[in-house]
Amino acid sequence: MEPSVVLAKLPKLLDLNADNITENVHLINSKNPDVRSKYIMERLVHHLHEFARDTRLSTDEWMAGIQFLTETGKICDDERQEMVLLSDTLGLSLLVDSIDHPKPDGSTEGTVLGPFHTHNLPEKANGDKIMHNDPDGTPVLVVCTVKDVNEQPIKGVRIEIWETDSTGSYDVQRTDHSVPDGRCFMISDHNGAFWFKGVVPVSYPIPHDGPVGKMLKMLSRHPWRPAHLHFILSRPGYDRLITALYLKGDTYETSDAVFGVKSSLLIDLSQADESLAKKYDVKVGTKVIKYDFVLVSEQESLELRAKNSKEALELLGHKVKIINGLPVPDID
Ligand SMILES: [Fe+2]
């Protein structure tokens, strides 16, 4: 739409008030030629304004929110991502992953990435140790496969893995940290298998000495996460799977500070018997985690996401079409 046309439709600037400000902002934003970002901004403004109307937001409260977001941004650096933590603790990260990476029955569910993923990862071979600087850690053998929904093994999958040490700290949180530890990437073999030696993960508090910690305290919430191991599985042609495995029975299993636990991702610790110990070169009695990951094809995931989007938005009364896999208003 031409700027002159938009301007002609605007209410008089002197007359803006709680009743017509939203329409005014929608109109002045409507010049955006990108249909998806135009739709996102229209909905963002709608919900932000409704939030202020719903709560009868005071100026002091609005400023407190601005200050909180400013502090949250300021504390971020290359290794601390407080914004992701905020998203995680408000349940937004889990929500976005569920919408963007729907998983059909029989495939492995995704969960939150968390704030401690890094791109600086050493490659490890099957059977390698991934944790070196943790003498008090309880050794664990992790034995996994990667298959498709038809139970066919997938070779050549890149698997990123990261975990805490036995004190509940990731390498990037430790003052003696100089090289990556407790994290790596591996490639699944021709049987879709991968295995490594780590330490039994423990529950740990998310960083709570910053703005997010203050928010949790205000909400009378604890900052703890149940013990888990993180994984990202990716291979061209398959929907990238960001997930984690959680030790069943953890104290925080049902109150994870970042809402990541799903029952399909709960695992039991077993122990290596003689044959397993011999096969994987560990001591008899070593703790063992076994899990079979199931990946969905990229195409199936895209189709499911488009179907879910149309159904969900039609239920809300929005007529949409799917462009580049994402919904936009169907106004043509
Ligand atoms: Fe974690």
Short mmCIF file of C-alpha atoms and ligand atoms in Angstrom, two decimals:
data_model
loop_
_atom_site.label_atom_id
_atom_site.label_comp_id
_atom_site.label_asym_id
_atom_site.label_seq_id
_atom_site.Cartn_x
_atom_site.Cartn_y
_atom_site.Cartn_z
CA MET A 1 0.00 0.00 0.00
CA GLU A 2 1.27 3.46 -0.86
CA PRO A 3 2.35 5.61 2.13
CA SER A 4 -0.11 8.33 1.13
CA VAL A 5 -2.98 5.81 1.22
CA VAL A 6 -1.91 4.58 4.65
CA LEU A 7 -1.54 8.09 6.00
CA ALA A 8 -4.97 9.02 4.68
CA LYS A 9 -6.49 6.18 6.72
CA LEU A 10 -4.83 7.10 10.01
CA PRO A 11 -6.85 8.69 12.79
CA LYS A 12 -5.83 12.25 13.58
CA LEU A 13 -2.62 12.06 15.60
CA LEU A 14 -4.00 14.35 18.28
CA ASP A 15 -6.89 12.00 18.93
CA LEU A 16 -5.01 8.82 19.80
CA ASN A 17 -6.31 7.09 22.89
CA ALA A 18 -6.72 3.66 24.47
CA ASP A 19 -9.52 2.84 22.05
CA ASN A 20 -7.90 3.71 18.72
CA ILE A 21 -4.12 3.44 19.26
CA THR A 22 -4.02 -0.24 18.23
CA GLU A 23 -5.75 0.36 14.91
CA ASN A 24 -3.40 3.28 14.28
CA VAL A 25 -0.28 1.21 14.86
CA HIS A 26 -1.62 -1.60 12.64
CA LEU A 27 -2.25 0.90 9.84
CA ILE A 28 1.14 2.57 9.99
CA ASN A 29 2.85 -0.85 10.10
CA SER A 30 0.84 -2.14 7.16
CA LYS A 31 3.31 -0.81 4.57
CA ASN A 32 5.60 -3.76 5.33
CA PRO A 33 5.90 -5.72 2.05
CA ASP A 34 6.93 -8.96 3.81
CA VAL A 35 3.68 -10.79 4.56
CA ARG A 36 5.07 -12.98 7.35
CA SER A 37 6.82 -10.25 9.38
CA LYS A 38 3.82 -7.99 8.78
CA TYR A 39 1.57 -10.70 10.26
CA ILE A 40 3.91 -11.28 13.22
CA MET A 41 4.10 -7.56 14.01
CA GLU A 42 0.34 -7.15 13.70
CA ARG A 43 -0.25 -9.99 16.18
CA LEU A 44 2.55 -8.78 18.49
CA VAL A 45 1.09 -5.29 18.69
CA HIS A 46 -2.40 -6.72 19.18
CA HIS A 47 -1.33 -8.91 22.12
CA LEU A 48 0.96 -6.28 23.68
CA HIS A 49 -1.84 -3.74 23.65
CA GLU A 50 -4.36 -6.26 24.97
CA PHE A 51 -1.90 -7.12 27.76
CA ALA A 52 -1.75 -3.47 28.80
CA ARG A 53 -5.54 -3.14 28.60
CA ASP A 54 -6.15 -6.43 30.45
CA THR A 55 -3.89 -5.49 33.33
CA ARG A 56 -4.58 -1.72 33.31
CA LEU A 57 -0.78 -1.45 33.30
CA SER A 58 0.63 1.46 35.29
CA THR A 59 3.50 3.64 34.08
CA ASP A 60 5.63 2.42 36.99
CA GLU A 61 4.96 -1.21 36.08
CA TRP A 62 5.69 -0.54 32.40
CA MET A 63 9.01 1.08 33.38
CA ALA A 64 9.83 -1.83 35.72
CA GLY A 65 9.33 -4.19 32.76
CA ILE A 66 11.56 -2.06 30.51
CA GLN A 67 14.22 -1.99 33.24
CA PHE A 68 13.99 -5.76 33.72
CA LEU A 69 14.47 -6.44 30.00
CA THR A 70 17.36 -3.96 29.88
CA GLU A 71 19.12 -5.72 32.77
CA THR A 72 18.44 -9.11 31.18
CA GLY A 73 20.13 -7.98 27.98
CA LYS A 74 23.06 -6.33 29.73
CA ILE A 75 24.10 -9.46 31.62
CA CYS A 76 24.40 -11.49 28.39
CA ASP A 77 27.83 -12.24 26.96
CA ASP A 78 29.40 -14.91 24.76
CA GLU A 79 28.84 -17.57 27.41
CA ARG A 80 25.81 -16.35 29.34
CA GLN A 81 22.48 -16.04 27.55
CA GLU A 82 20.02 -14.60 30.05
CA MET A 83 17.46 -13.89 27.31
CA VAL A 84 17.25 -17.60 26.45
CA LEU A 85 16.95 -18.32 30.17
CA LEU A 86 14.08 -15.86 30.43
CA SER A 87 12.35 -17.51 27.48
CA ASP A 88 12.96 -20.94 29.04
CA THR A 89 11.64 -20.02 32.47
CA LEU A 90 8.49 -18.49 30.98
CA GLY A 91 7.77 -21.67 29.02
CA LEU A 92 8.16 -19.86 25.67
CA SER A 93 11.10 -21.97 24.47
CA LEU A 94 9.22 -25.21 24.98
CA LEU A 95 6.14 -23.75 23.30
CA VAL A 96 8.05 -22.59 20.20
CA ASP A 97 9.84 -25.92 19.85
CA SER A 98 6.53 -27.78 20.11
CA ILE A 99 4.99 -25.60 17.39
CA ASP A 100 7.99 -25.53 15.06
CA HIS A 101 9.07 -29.16 15.38
CA PRO A 102 5.93 -31.25 15.83
CA LYS A 103 6.68 -34.92 16.29
CA PRO A 104 4.37 -37.65 15.01
CA ASP A 105 3.68 -40.66 17.21
CA GLY A 106 6.64 -43.00 17.48
CA SER A 107 9.32 -40.33 17.00
CA THR A 108 11.50 -38.82 19.71
CA GLU A 109 10.11 -35.67 21.27
CA GLY A 110 12.12 -32.46 21.38
CA THR A 111 12.69 -30.21 24.35
CA VAL A 112 14.43 -26.98 25.33
CA LEU A 113 17.94 -26.20 24.08
CA GLY A 114 18.86 -24.46 27.33
CA PRO A 115 21.43 -21.69 27.73
CA PHE A 116 24.61 -23.82 27.80
CA HIS A 117 24.83 -25.06 24.22
CA THR A 118 28.01 -23.88 22.49
CA HIS A 119 29.41 -24.32 19.00
CA ASN A 120 32.92 -25.08 20.22
CA LEU A 121 32.84 -28.88 20.26
CA PRO A 122 35.55 -31.51 19.85
CA GLU A 123 34.72 -34.53 17.70
CA LYS A 124 34.73 -37.85 19.58
CA ALA A 125 34.73 -41.42 18.27
CA ASN A 126 32.46 -44.17 19.50
CA GLY A 127 33.58 -45.35 22.94
CA ASP A 128 35.47 -42.15 23.81
CA LYS A 129 35.26 -40.34 27.12
CA ILE A 130 33.59 -36.95 26.85
CA MET A 131 34.32 -35.73 30.41
CA HIS A 132 37.96 -35.39 31.53
CA ASN A 133 38.04 -32.89 34.37
CA ASP A 134 35.71 -34.53 36.89
CA PRO A 135 37.44 -37.08 39.15
CA ASP A 136 34.39 -37.28 41.45
CA GLY A 137 31.94 -38.03 38.66
CA THR A 138 30.21 -41.42 38.57
CA PRO A 139 31.10 -43.02 35.22
CA VAL A 140 28.23 -43.81 32.90
CA LEU A 141 28.19 -45.64 29.59
CA VAL A 142 25.66 -44.17 27.15
CA VAL A 143 24.59 -46.49 24.32
CA CYS A 144 22.22 -45.14 21.68
CA THR A 145 20.83 -45.76 18.21
CA VAL A 146 19.29 -43.40 15.67
CA LYS A 147 16.49 -44.75 13.47
CA ASP A 148 13.76 -43.41 11.23
CA VAL A 149 10.04 -43.91 11.85
CA ASN A 150 10.23 -47.19 9.89
CA GLU A 151 12.86 -48.48 12.31
CA GLN A 152 15.64 -48.24 9.73
CA PRO A 153 19.02 -47.18 11.17
CA ILE A 154 20.31 -43.78 10.06
CA LYS A 155 24.03 -43.51 9.59
CA GLY A 156 25.98 -40.28 9.37
CA VAL A 157 23.85 -38.37 11.87
CA ARG A 158 25.76 -35.61 13.65
CA ILE A 159 25.02 -35.81 17.35
CA GLU A 160 25.96 -32.94 19.66
CA ILE A 161 26.12 -33.90 23.32
CA TRP A 162 26.66 -31.78 26.44
CA GLU A 163 26.31 -32.42 30.14
CA THR A 164 27.21 -31.08 33.58
CA ASP A 165 29.95 -32.48 35.75
CA SER A 166 29.19 -34.09 39.12
CA THR A 167 28.94 -30.66 40.78
CA GLY A 168 26.16 -29.64 38.40
CA SER A 169 28.32 -27.20 36.40
CA TYR A 170 28.83 -27.00 32.66
CA ASP A 171 32.40 -26.40 31.46
CA VAL A 172 31.57 -22.78 30.54
CA GLN A 173 30.54 -22.10 34.15
CA ARG A 174 33.78 -23.36 35.69
CA THR A 175 36.55 -20.91 36.53
CA ASP A 176 39.18 -23.52 35.54
CA HIS A 177 37.53 -23.94 32.15
CA SER A 178 39.90 -23.50 29.22
CA VAL A 179 38.90 -26.20 26.72
CA PRO A 180 35.50 -27.80 26.07
CA ASP A 181 34.78 -30.64 28.49
CA GLY A 182 31.65 -32.72 28.96
CA ARG A 183 30.61 -31.79 25.45
CA CYS A 184 31.40 -33.11 21.97
CA PHE A 185 29.94 -34.16 18.68
CA MET A 186 29.89 -37.67 17.23
CA ILE A 187 28.67 -39.29 14.01
CA SER A 188 26.37 -42.34 14.06
CA ASP A 189 27.91 -45.45 12.49
CA HIS A 190 26.51 -47.63 9.68
CA ASN A 191 24.12 -49.27 12.18
CA GLY A 192 22.86 -45.86 13.34
CA ALA A 193 24.68 -46.48 16.64
CA PHE A 194 26.75 -44.18 18.84
CA TRP A 195 28.11 -44.66 22.33
CA PHE A 196 30.31 -42.74 24.73
CA LYS A 197 31.49 -42.58 28.33
CA GLY A 198 30.40 -39.65 30.45
CA VAL A 199 29.43 -39.04 34.05
CA VAL A 200 26.03 -39.53 35.63
CA PRO A 201 24.34 -36.13 35.31
CA VAL A 202 23.07 -34.41 38.45
CA SER A 203 20.33 -31.86 39.06
CA TYR A 204 21.54 -28.27 39.08
CA PRO A 205 20.18 -24.75 39.52
CA ILE A 206 20.01 -22.53 36.47
CA PRO A 207 22.01 -19.31 36.95
CA HIS A 208 19.89 -17.32 39.41
CA ASP A 209 22.19 -14.45 40.38
CA GLY A 210 20.75 -12.21 37.65
CA PRO A 211 17.40 -10.76 36.54
CA VAL A 212 15.83 -14.18 35.85
CA GLY A 213 16.78 -15.35 39.35
CA LYS A 214 15.10 -12.27 40.81
CA MET A 215 11.98 -13.03 38.78
CA LEU A 216 11.90 -16.65 40.00
CA LYS A 217 12.24 -15.44 43.60
CA MET A 218 9.36 -13.00 43.11
CA LEU A 219 7.29 -15.91 41.79
CA SER A 220 8.30 -18.17 44.74
CA ARG A 221 9.86 -20.58 42.25
CA HIS A 222 13.01 -22.68 42.70
CA PRO A 223 15.75 -22.53 40.01
CA TRP A 224 16.48 -26.28 39.78
CA ARG A 225 16.58 -28.55 36.76
CA PRO A 226 16.38 -32.34 37.06
CA ALA A 227 19.49 -34.29 35.99
CA HIS A 228 19.76 -34.63 32.22
CA LEU A 229 21.96 -35.06 29.17
CA HIS A 230 21.51 -32.77 26.16
CA PHE A 231 21.48 -33.93 22.52
CA ILE A 232 21.06 -32.34 19.09
CA LEU A 233 20.70 -34.82 16.23
CA SER A 234 20.97 -33.50 12.69
CA ARG A 235 21.32 -34.86 9.20
CA PRO A 236 20.15 -33.35 5.90
CA GLY A 237 16.69 -34.66 5.02
CA TYR A 238 15.63 -35.04 8.67
CA ASP A 239 14.06 -32.57 11.05
CA ARG A 240 16.77 -31.45 13.46
CA LEU A 241 16.03 -32.88 16.89
CA ILE A 242 16.93 -30.82 19.95
CA THR A 243 16.24 -32.96 22.98
CA ALA A 244 17.49 -34.26 26.34
CA LEU A 245 17.25 -37.42 28.42
CA TYR A 246 16.18 -37.06 32.05
CA LEU A 247 16.98 -39.45 34.91
CA LYS A 248 13.73 -40.91 36.18
CA GLY A 249 12.90 -40.17 39.82
CA ASP A 250 14.82 -36.89 40.13
CA THR A 251 13.53 -34.59 42.89
CA TYR A 252 12.78 -31.90 40.29
CA GLU A 253 11.26 -34.20 37.67
CA THR A 254 7.85 -32.54 37.93
CA SER A 255 8.96 -28.95 38.57
CA ASP A 256 11.76 -28.32 36.07
CA ALA A 257 12.57 -24.58 36.14
CA VAL A 258 12.55 -24.51 32.32
CA PHE A 259 9.67 -26.95 31.66
CA GLY A 260 11.78 -29.41 29.65
CA VAL A 261 10.74 -32.80 31.03
CA LYS A 262 8.55 -35.14 28.98
CA SER A 263 7.69 -38.64 30.11
CA SER A 264 8.99 -40.15 26.85
CA LEU A 265 12.42 -38.65 27.65
CA LEU A 266 12.69 -40.15 31.15
CA ILE A 267 15.30 -42.88 31.37
CA ASP A 268 16.43 -45.43 33.95
CA LEU A 269 20.03 -46.02 34.95
CA SER A 270 20.97 -49.68 34.61
CA GLN A 271 24.28 -51.45 35.23
CA ALA A 272 26.67 -53.16 32.85
CA ASP A 273 26.61 -56.95 33.06
CA GLU A 274 29.59 -59.03 31.99
CA SER A 275 28.75 -59.15 28.31
CA LEU A 276 27.98 -55.42 28.05
CA ALA A 277 31.12 -54.57 30.05
CA LYS A 278 33.23 -56.66 27.70
CA LYS A 279 31.59 -55.29 24.55
CA TYR A 280 32.03 -51.63 25.53
CA ASP A 281 35.24 -51.94 27.55
CA VAL A 282 33.88 -50.80 30.91
CA LYS A 283 33.91 -52.35 34.39
CA VAL A 284 31.09 -54.72 35.35
CA GLY A 285 28.56 -52.68 37.34
CA THR A 286 29.23 -49.42 35.48
CA LYS A 287 26.09 -47.30 35.22
CA VAL A 288 24.44 -47.52 31.80
CA ILE A 289 21.98 -45.35 29.89
CA LYS A 290 20.37 -46.77 26.76
CA TYR A 291 18.14 -44.88 24.36
CA ASP A 292 16.86 -45.27 20.80
CA PHE A 293 16.29 -41.94 19.04
CA VAL A 294 13.75 -41.80 16.21
CA LEU A 295 14.05 -38.98 13.65
CA VAL A 296 11.31 -37.62 11.41
CA SER A 297 11.95 -36.63 7.81
CA GLU A 298 12.10 -32.91 7.15
CA GLN A 299 9.20 -33.22 4.70
CA GLU A 300 6.95 -35.00 7.20
CA SER A 301 7.74 -32.42 9.85
CA LEU A 302 7.00 -29.51 7.49
CA GLU A 303 3.68 -31.04 6.44
CA LEU A 304 2.66 -31.70 10.04
CA ARG A 305 3.60 -28.17 11.07
CA ALA A 306 1.56 -26.67 8.21
CA LYS A 307 -1.45 -28.86 9.03
CA ASN A 308 -1.27 -28.02 12.75
CA SER A 309 -0.90 -24.29 12.01
CA LYS A 310 -3.95 -24.17 9.74
CA GLU A 311 -6.09 -26.13 12.20
CA ALA A 312 -5.02 -24.11 15.25
CA LEU A 313 -5.53 -20.73 13.56
CA GLU A 314 -8.85 -21.68 12.00
CA LEU A 315 -10.06 -22.64 15.47
CA LEU A 316 -9.19 -19.06 16.50
CA GLY A 317 -11.15 -17.73 13.54
CA HIS A 318 -8.12 -16.70 11.43
CA LYS A 319 -8.19 -17.58 7.75
CA VAL A 320 -4.61 -18.35 6.75
CA LYS A 321 -2.54 -19.85 3.98
CA ILE A 322 0.91 -21.38 4.31
CA ILE A 323 3.86 -19.69 2.61
CA ASN A 324 7.38 -21.07 3.05
CA GLY A 325 5.99 -23.37 5.73
CA LEU A 326 4.59 -20.52 7.83
CA PRO A 327 1.05 -19.12 8.16
CA VAL A 328 0.08 -15.70 6.79
CA PRO A 329 -3.40 -14.14 6.43
CA ASP A 330 -5.31 -15.50 3.45
CA ILE A 331 -6.64 -12.23 2.11
CA ASP A 332 -6.18 -12.71 -1.66
FE FE B 1 21.19 -28.56 30.94
#
